[in-house]
Amino acid sequence: MIGIIDYGSGNIQAIRNIYRGLKIETFIVKGPQDVPLATKLVLPGVGAFDEAIGKLDQSGLRSALDNAVLQNKVPVMGICVGMQIMADSSEEGTLKGLGWIPGSVKCFDINQMNTVPKLPHMGWNDISFSEHRIFDGIDKNIGFYFLHSYFFYADKKKDVIATSCYQNEFDCAINNENIFGFQFHPEKSHANGIRLFKNFSDILQC
Amino acid sequence: MLRSRVIPCLLLQNKGLVKTVNFKDPKYVGDPINAVKIFNEKGVDELIFLDIDASSTDTEPDYALIEKIANECRMPLCYGGGIKSVEQAQKIIKLGAEKVAISSIVFDCSEIIDEMAAVIGRQSVVVVIDIKKNLFGKYEIYTHNGKKKIKQGLDKTLSILEEIGIGELVINSIDCDGEMKGYDTNLADRVRDLVSCPLTILGGASSQENILNLIERYKVIGAAVGSLFVFKGIYKAVLINYLDNNYRDKIFKIAGERKN
Amino acid sequence: MEIEKKSELTVCSNCVMDTTDTKIMFNDEGVCDHCTTFYRDIEPFWNTDDQSLNNIKRVASDIKHEGLGKQFDCIIGMSGGIDSSYLVYLAKEKLGLRPLVFHVDAGWNSQQAVNNIEQITERLGLDLYTEVIDWEEMKDLQLSFFKSGVPHIDTPQDHSFFATMYKFANKHGIKHILTGGNYSTECIRNPKEWMYFQSDIRQIKDIHNKFGTKNLQRFPLTNILWHKVYLPYFKGIKVYRPLDFMPYNKEEATQFLVDHFGYQRYAQKHFESRFTRFYESYWLPEKFGYDTRKVQYSSLIVTGQMSREEALELLKKPAYDPKTIEDDIEYIANKLDISTSDLIGYFNAPNKTYRDYKNQQFIYDMGAKVLRAIGLEKGGKR
């Protein structure tokens, strides 16, 4: 069963609603004892980097998640800040990230922006991706809904599976083996989002 | 490229949806949940819900209703109306909204923006400013559903908000509200260059063409729409509607052109 | 939930009505009284030939004439369903009328209904008027009906439609109302046991008094004597059914609107309201054993639009969609602000009939007798 991680950050209910609509069962992962029960994991997140990492530490879930994701290769999907905390570090904060995918989180450079609006990157934006089963049936022109001021900068280009453009091209989806991260909000992106969640659920062992 | 957002804006009063004209004479237009369901099925960009009495009556947000609304939205939801504390904002986000709109509290205590940002994230803090022209044509700020005039001027307010940093600014024209005679682009022009956050204009949308013109003018903007997406025709028949495919394509095109 | 013992049902040899209509009668050939009433009382007098079309065109001409100089010459009640949608098209394009399209929003409009109303009125360049029923009151009245245990729980919606339209016509001095009612798809009617008269105000008031929790202050109410006697005979407000005067084939009409007006199809008749869909496809058949598809298909059978075999085949499957029914139950409960277990509780409560509550049945019976005697009404509910 897909486990949605509740560590105090992110729109859990919206993700549950989507899976309920797809008739796919989910459960809420609240404590480390819940983690082994998940066949797949969804890691949501909003707000500031340090705050999210702090909450994750407080929840006691961190090592159970490290174990599930890094040792047992349980497929995991990080959303927005949930994706960002998979990095090593962030310009936004001082705490260390999970380090699941090598990279850092940077802020869009407003000094380079000469039109308004500047921050946050808010709204529907199209994405570019090369073929990947996670994007099966996704309309790239419609894209997804974004709401963020910081973005993931992957160290290795091979870990980037989709980019979007806000002032410049930036990494908006990452993947390494069982680990997926999406900067946008699939739980609030209508049909594309629903399809993405379905595709994630269909992924076989990575 | 980032597209402009076209956002139905729904007003709540006594659990029902209402539509006003210049913030007066609320007319009942039906059940909010059914409206949300229909907008959701139409694939709208986002949704704004404002409880118009909450500030004046000093009541808690209707959490049960917010939860139901959020459950029906597969697009971002912004909820506002009488929100005065970080706890309220946090609760609303937890129920499934993406953004929380605040208005009058900003003038009593602007520190609340940072306090809320620390908990729900700055991108989720939306400030709504209701504006009316005085006899001399000067734009003035009102709160409490248009009943209380704020001394602090528009420019000063915008500069303070720009300094603090917010997720989004919604400018709501009381003069244009419900009139369906066109957006106040003078007001929008005035505000656009004074803030660097995403801007949304509300009040007066008269037609899909009018919405498109707003977007053509500012390239990246939020076009919030009230009466136009709820009423149809000269008898103001209540019929939930949204952009047709033709206009949606045109908006895509405007975004696409920015790449080149 | 009762499991229907099909082997104990007797089905009409001509249509698909059966003994779930407890008052059904069969002749020696096994043909039911619904069919024989149609063949005897309706079919011989129902013409859709050129002369009939000319008749309605003449009526339309009179309506047009009376309406000269006014903003519109008649009103048409439009639900977004196929009958009323097609009628709107016909009224404008074939009869040359200038109707005001009238819609009552009872809070249950499906996205398709809203789309269809928008597309058709927009493309035909017609004006639309809507009346929105106070949702809190509608909810309270609908819940009262659920609690009462009677089958006709769609009465609040139906009643509000007619009451609002008649009140509007009366208030604005409109003499001509067109409805999409038609013999083609409705010559066989739901038995009274299944769907009691939605206009019986005594029944509504009694059920609400017993189970309602708030006063009905804004809810539109009418009564049979007012709109069937006073309005037509004293105020001259006439109701017409133009679809009876020309060939009307439901499937052809639907395809035509799909092709030319961006019309979105529904899974079944009356599915433009999410409540009606739940009510007809699940509540009535599963709680009471009343499957309204039998009525609808039978109408199509006797008018040659469907074969009996086709109908029987379709009836083998449940009326509701097993894939979505749980979501539907949750949706209905949610919308009515009750829990799913409350709703299921009402489902499992004992079945009642209209006779368990106060009613004006005697007026309807008397009226029907009078109207049939003077030849003004054919067929009808029994």
Coordinates of C-alpha atoms in Angstrom, one line a residue, chain C residues 12-360:
Chain C
C12 CA -45.8 -7.8 -20.0
S13 CA -45.5 -9.6 -23.3
N14 CA -45.4 -6.4 -25.2
C15 CA -43.3 -4.0 -23.2
V16 CA -41.1 -4.5 -20.1
M17 CA -43.4 -3.3 -17.3
D18 CA -43.9 -6.1 -14.7
T19 CA -45.5 -6.9 -11.4
T20 CA -43.1 -4.6 -9.5
D21 CA -45.9 -2.3 -10.5
T22 CA -48.3 -3.8 -8.0
K23 CA -51.4 -2.4 -9.7
I24 CA -50.5 -3.8 -13.2
M25 CA -53.1 -5.8 -15.0
F26 CA -52.7 -8.1 -18.0
N27 CA -55.1 -9.1 -20.7
D28 CA -55.4 -12.6 -22.1
E29 CA -52.4 -12.0 -24.4
G30 CA -50.3 -11.0 -21.4
V31 CA -50.3 -7.4 -22.5
C32 CA -50.3 -4.9 -19.7
D33 CA -52.7 -2.1 -19.1
H34 CA -50.0 0.5 -19.7
C35 CA -49.7 -0.8 -23.3
T36 CA -53.5 -1.2 -23.8
T37 CA -54.1 2.3 -22.5
F38 CA -51.5 3.7 -24.9
Y39 CA -52.9 1.8 -27.9
R40 CA -56.5 2.7 -27.1
D41 CA -56.3 6.2 -25.7
I42 CA -53.2 7.8 -26.9
E43 CA -51.9 6.3 -30.2
P44 CA -55.1 6.8 -32.3
F45 CA -55.2 10.5 -31.4
W46 CA -51.5 11.2 -31.5
N47 CA -50.4 12.5 -34.9
T48 CA -47.0 13.6 -35.9
D49 CA -47.8 14.1 -39.6
D50 CA -47.6 17.3 -41.6
Q51 CA -51.1 18.3 -40.5
S52 CA -50.1 18.0 -36.9
L53 CA -46.9 20.0 -37.6
N54 CA -49.1 22.7 -39.2
N55 CA -51.3 22.7 -36.2
I56 CA -48.5 23.5 -33.8
K57 CA -47.0 26.0 -36.3
R58 CA -50.4 27.8 -36.2
V59 CA -50.3 27.8 -32.4
A60 CA -46.8 29.2 -32.6
S61 CA -47.9 31.8 -35.0
D62 CA -50.5 33.0 -32.5
I63 CA -48.0 33.0 -29.7
K64 CA -45.6 35.1 -31.8
H65 CA -48.3 37.5 -32.7
E66 CA -49.3 38.0 -29.1
G67 CA -45.7 38.4 -28.2
L68 CA -45.0 41.2 -30.6
G69 CA -43.2 44.1 -29.0
K70 CA -42.4 42.0 -25.9
Q71 CA -38.9 40.8 -25.0
F72 CA -39.9 37.2 -25.5
D73 CA -43.1 35.5 -26.4
C74 CA -43.1 32.3 -24.3
I75 CA -41.0 30.5 -21.7
I76 CA -39.4 27.1 -21.9
G77 CA -38.3 25.2 -18.8
M78 CA -34.9 23.8 -19.5
S79 CA -33.2 21.2 -17.3
G80 CA -30.3 20.5 -19.7
G81 CA -31.8 17.1 -20.5
I82 CA -32.5 16.0 -24.1
D83 CA -36.3 16.7 -24.2
S84 CA -36.1 20.3 -23.0
S85 CA -32.9 20.9 -24.9
Y86 CA -34.3 19.7 -28.2
L87 CA -37.5 21.6 -27.6
V88 CA -35.5 24.9 -27.2
Y89 CA -33.9 24.3 -30.5
L90 CA -37.2 23.4 -32.2
A91 CA -39.0 26.4 -30.7
K92 CA -36.5 28.8 -32.0
E93 CA -35.5 27.3 -35.3
K94 CA -38.6 25.5 -36.5
L95 CA -41.4 27.4 -34.9
G96 CA -39.8 30.8 -35.1
L97 CA -40.5 31.6 -31.5
R98 CA -38.6 33.9 -29.1
P99 CA -38.5 32.0 -25.9
L100 CA -37.0 33.0 -22.6
V101 CA -35.2 29.9 -21.4
F102 CA -36.0 29.2 -17.8
H103 CA -33.9 27.1 -15.5
V104 CA -34.3 26.2 -11.9
D105 CA -31.1 25.4 -10.0
A106 CA -31.9 23.1 -7.2
G107 CA -28.3 22.6 -6.2
W108 CA -27.7 19.3 -8.0
N109 CA -26.8 20.3 -11.6
S110 CA -24.3 18.1 -13.2
Q111 CA -21.4 19.6 -15.2
Q112 CA -23.0 18.2 -18.4
A113 CA -26.3 19.9 -17.6
V114 CA -24.7 23.3 -17.0
N115 CA -22.7 22.9 -20.2
N116 CA -25.7 21.9 -22.2
I117 CA -27.8 24.8 -21.1
E118 CA -24.9 27.2 -21.8
Q119 CA -24.1 25.8 -25.2
I120 CA -27.7 25.7 -26.5
T121 CA -28.8 29.1 -25.2
E122 CA -25.6 30.7 -26.4
R123 CA -25.6 29.2 -29.8
L124 CA -29.2 29.9 -30.4
G125 CA -28.8 33.5 -29.1
L126 CA -31.5 33.0 -26.5
D127 CA -31.9 34.7 -23.1
L128 CA -31.7 32.6 -20.0
Y129 CA -33.3 33.2 -16.6
T130 CA -32.5 31.1 -13.6
E131 CA -34.0 30.7 -10.2
V132 CA -31.8 29.4 -7.5
I133 CA -33.5 27.5 -4.8
D134 CA -32.2 28.2 -1.3
W135 CA -29.9 25.2 -0.8
E136 CA -30.3 25.0 3.0
E137 CA -34.0 24.7 2.7
M138 CA -33.9 22.3 -0.2
K139 CA -31.5 20.1 1.8
D140 CA -33.8 20.1 4.8
L141 CA -36.8 19.2 2.7
Q142 CA -34.9 16.4 0.9
L143 CA -33.8 15.0 4.2
S144 CA -37.4 15.0 5.4
F145 CA -38.3 12.9 2.5
F146 CA -35.5 10.5 3.1
K147 CA -36.6 10.2 6.7
S148 CA -40.2 9.6 5.8
G149 CA -39.4 6.4 4.0
V150 CA -41.5 7.1 0.9
P151 CA -40.3 6.3 -2.6
H152 CA -40.9 9.7 -4.1
I153 CA -37.9 11.5 -2.6
D154 CA -37.3 13.6 -5.7
T155 CA -40.5 15.5 -5.0
P156 CA -38.7 18.5 -3.6
Q157 CA -36.7 19.0 -6.8
D158 CA -39.7 18.4 -9.1
H159 CA -42.0 20.5 -7.1
S160 CA -39.7 23.4 -7.0
F161 CA -39.3 23.3 -10.8
F162 CA -43.0 23.6 -11.5
A163 CA -43.7 26.0 -8.7
T164 CA -41.0 28.4 -9.7
M165 CA -41.9 28.3 -13.4
Y166 CA -45.6 28.9 -12.8
K167 CA -45.0 31.6 -10.3
F168 CA -42.6 33.3 -12.7
A169 CA -45.1 33.1 -15.6
N170 CA -47.9 34.4 -13.4
K171 CA -45.8 37.3 -12.1
H172 CA -44.7 38.5 -15.4
G173 CA -47.9 37.9 -17.3
I174 CA -46.5 35.3 -19.5
K175 CA -49.3 33.3 -21.1
H176 CA -47.4 30.6 -22.9
I177 CA -45.3 27.9 -21.4
L178 CA -43.7 25.2 -23.5
T179 CA -42.5 22.0 -21.9
G180 CA -40.5 19.1 -23.2
G181 CA -43.1 16.6 -21.9
N182 CA -43.8 14.2 -24.7
Y183 CA -45.6 10.9 -25.6
S184 CA -42.6 9.7 -27.5
T185 CA -40.5 8.9 -24.4
E186 CA -43.1 9.3 -21.7
C187 CA -46.3 7.8 -22.9
I188 CA -46.0 5.2 -20.2
R189 CA -45.8 6.9 -16.9
N190 CA -44.3 5.9 -13.6
P191 CA -47.0 4.3 -11.4
K192 CA -48.3 6.4 -8.6
E193 CA -46.8 3.9 -6.1
W194 CA -43.4 4.6 -7.5
M195 CA -43.6 8.4 -8.0
Y196 CA -46.5 10.0 -6.3
F197 CA -47.8 13.4 -7.5
Q198 CA -45.0 15.9 -6.9
S199 CA -47.5 18.7 -6.8
D200 CA -49.4 17.4 -3.8
I201 CA -48.7 20.2 -1.3
R202 CA -50.5 18.5 1.5
Q203 CA -48.1 15.6 1.3
I204 CA -45.0 17.9 1.2
K205 CA -46.2 19.9 4.2
D206 CA -47.0 16.8 6.2
I207 CA -43.7 15.2 5.6
H208 CA -41.8 18.4 6.3
N209 CA -43.8 19.0 9.5
K210 CA -42.9 15.6 10.7
F211 CA -39.2 15.5 9.8
G212 CA -38.0 19.0 8.8
T213 CA -35.8 21.1 11.0
K214 CA -36.1 24.5 9.6
N215 CA -38.9 26.7 8.3
L216 CA -39.4 26.8 4.5
Q217 CA -39.4 30.5 4.0
R218 CA -38.0 30.9 0.5
F219 CA -38.9 27.5 -0.9
P220 CA -41.4 27.8 -3.8
L221 CA -44.6 25.9 -3.2
T222 CA -47.6 25.4 -5.5
N223 CA -50.7 23.3 -5.4
I224 CA -52.5 21.4 -8.0
L225 CA -55.7 23.5 -8.0
W226 CA -53.7 26.7 -8.5
H227 CA -51.6 25.6 -11.5
K228 CA -54.0 23.1 -13.1
V229 CA -57.2 25.0 -12.7
Y230 CA -56.7 28.7 -11.7
L231 CA -53.8 29.5 -13.9
P232 CA -55.1 27.9 -17.1
Y233 CA -58.8 28.7 -16.8
F234 CA -58.7 32.0 -14.9
K235 CA -55.4 33.5 -16.0
G236 CA -55.2 32.0 -19.4
I237 CA -51.7 30.5 -18.9
K238 CA -51.4 27.7 -21.3
V239 CA -48.9 24.9 -21.4
Y240 CA -47.9 23.3 -24.7
R241 CA -46.1 20.1 -25.5
P242 CA -44.7 20.8 -29.0
L243 CA -42.8 17.5 -29.1
D244 CA -46.1 15.7 -29.4
F245 CA -46.8 17.3 -32.7
M246 CA -43.8 16.1 -34.7
P247 CA -41.7 13.0 -35.0
Y248 CA -39.4 12.9 -32.0
N249 CA -36.8 10.2 -31.8
K250 CA -34.7 10.5 -28.7
E251 CA -31.5 9.1 -30.2
E252 CA -31.7 11.2 -33.3
A253 CA -32.4 14.3 -31.4
T254 CA -29.5 13.6 -29.1
Q255 CA -27.0 13.0 -31.9
F256 CA -28.2 16.1 -33.7
L257 CA -27.5 18.3 -30.6
V258 CA -24.2 16.6 -30.1
D259 CA -23.2 17.3 -33.7
H260 CA -24.4 20.8 -33.8
F261 CA -24.6 22.3 -30.3
G262 CA -21.7 20.8 -28.3
Y263 CA -24.3 18.8 -26.3
Q264 CA -22.8 16.3 -23.8
R265 CA -24.7 13.0 -23.4
Y266 CA -26.0 11.6 -20.2
A267 CA -25.8 8.0 -19.2
Q268 CA -29.6 7.8 -18.8
K269 CA -32.8 9.9 -18.9
H270 CA -32.9 12.5 -16.0
F271 CA -29.2 12.2 -15.3
E272 CA -28.8 15.9 -15.6
S273 CA -29.3 16.1 -11.9
R274 CA -26.9 14.1 -9.8
F275 CA -29.6 13.6 -7.2
T276 CA -32.1 12.3 -9.8
R277 CA -29.4 10.0 -11.1
F278 CA -28.8 8.5 -7.7
Y279 CA -32.5 8.3 -6.9
E280 CA -33.6 6.6 -10.2
S281 CA -30.6 4.3 -10.6
Y282 CA -30.1 3.2 -7.0
W283 CA -32.5 4.3 -4.4
L284 CA -35.8 3.4 -6.1
P285 CA -34.7 0.1 -7.6
E286 CA -32.6 -1.2 -4.7
K287 CA -34.8 0.0 -1.8
F288 CA -38.2 -0.4 -3.3
G289 CA -37.7 -2.6 -6.4
Y290 CA -39.0 0.1 -8.6
D291 CA -36.8 0.3 -11.8
T292 CA -37.7 3.4 -13.8
R293 CA -35.8 2.1 -16.7
K294 CA -38.7 -0.3 -17.3
V295 CA -41.1 2.7 -17.6
Q296 CA -38.7 4.6 -20.0
Y297 CA -37.9 1.6 -22.1
S298 CA -41.6 0.6 -22.3
S299 CA -42.4 4.1 -23.7
L300 CA -39.6 3.6 -26.3
I301 CA -40.9 0.1 -27.1
V302 CA -44.5 1.1 -27.8
T303 CA -43.3 4.0 -29.9
G304 CA -41.0 1.8 -31.9
Q305 CA -37.7 3.3 -30.8
M306 CA -36.5 0.2 -29.0
S307 CA -37.1 -3.5 -29.2
R308 CA -38.3 -5.5 -26.2
E309 CA -35.3 -7.7 -26.5
E310 CA -32.9 -4.8 -26.3
A311 CA -34.7 -3.5 -23.2
L312 CA -34.7 -6.9 -21.5
E313 CA -31.0 -7.2 -22.2
L314 CA -30.3 -3.8 -20.7
L315 CA -32.4 -4.6 -17.7
K316 CA -30.2 -7.5 -16.8
K317 CA -27.6 -5.2 -15.5
P318 CA -28.2 -3.0 -12.4
A319 CA -29.4 0.5 -13.1
Y320 CA -26.6 2.0 -11.1
D321 CA -22.9 1.8 -12.0
P322 CA -21.3 -0.6 -9.5
K323 CA -18.0 1.1 -10.2
T324 CA -19.2 4.5 -9.0
I325 CA -22.0 3.8 -6.6
E326 CA -19.9 4.0 -3.5
D327 CA -18.6 7.4 -4.6
D328 CA -22.2 8.5 -5.4
I329 CA -23.5 7.5 -2.0
E330 CA -20.7 9.4 -0.4
Y331 CA -21.3 12.4 -2.6
I332 CA -25.0 12.5 -1.8
A333 CA -24.4 12.0 1.9
N334 CA -21.7 14.7 1.9
K335 CA -23.8 17.2 0.1
L336 CA -26.8 16.6 2.4
D337 CA -24.4 17.1 5.4
I338 CA -25.1 13.6 6.8
S339 CA -22.8 10.7 7.2
T340 CA -22.9 7.7 4.8
S341 CA -24.1 5.6 7.7
D342 CA -27.1 7.9 8.2
L343 CA -27.9 7.6 4.5
I344 CA -27.6 3.9 4.7
G345 CA -29.8 4.0 7.7
Y346 CA -32.5 5.7 5.8
F347 CA -32.0 3.1 3.0
N348 CA -32.6 0.2 5.5
A349 CA -35.5 1.8 7.3
P350 CA -39.0 0.4 6.5
N351 CA -40.6 1.3 3.2
K352 CA -43.5 3.7 3.5
T353 CA -46.0 4.9 0.8
Y354 CA -47.7 8.2 0.1
R355 CA -50.7 6.9 2.0
D356 CA -48.8 6.9 5.2
Y357 CA -48.9 10.7 5.1
K358 CA -51.5 13.3 4.5
N359 CA -52.3 13.8 0.9
Q360 CA -54.8 15.2 -1.6

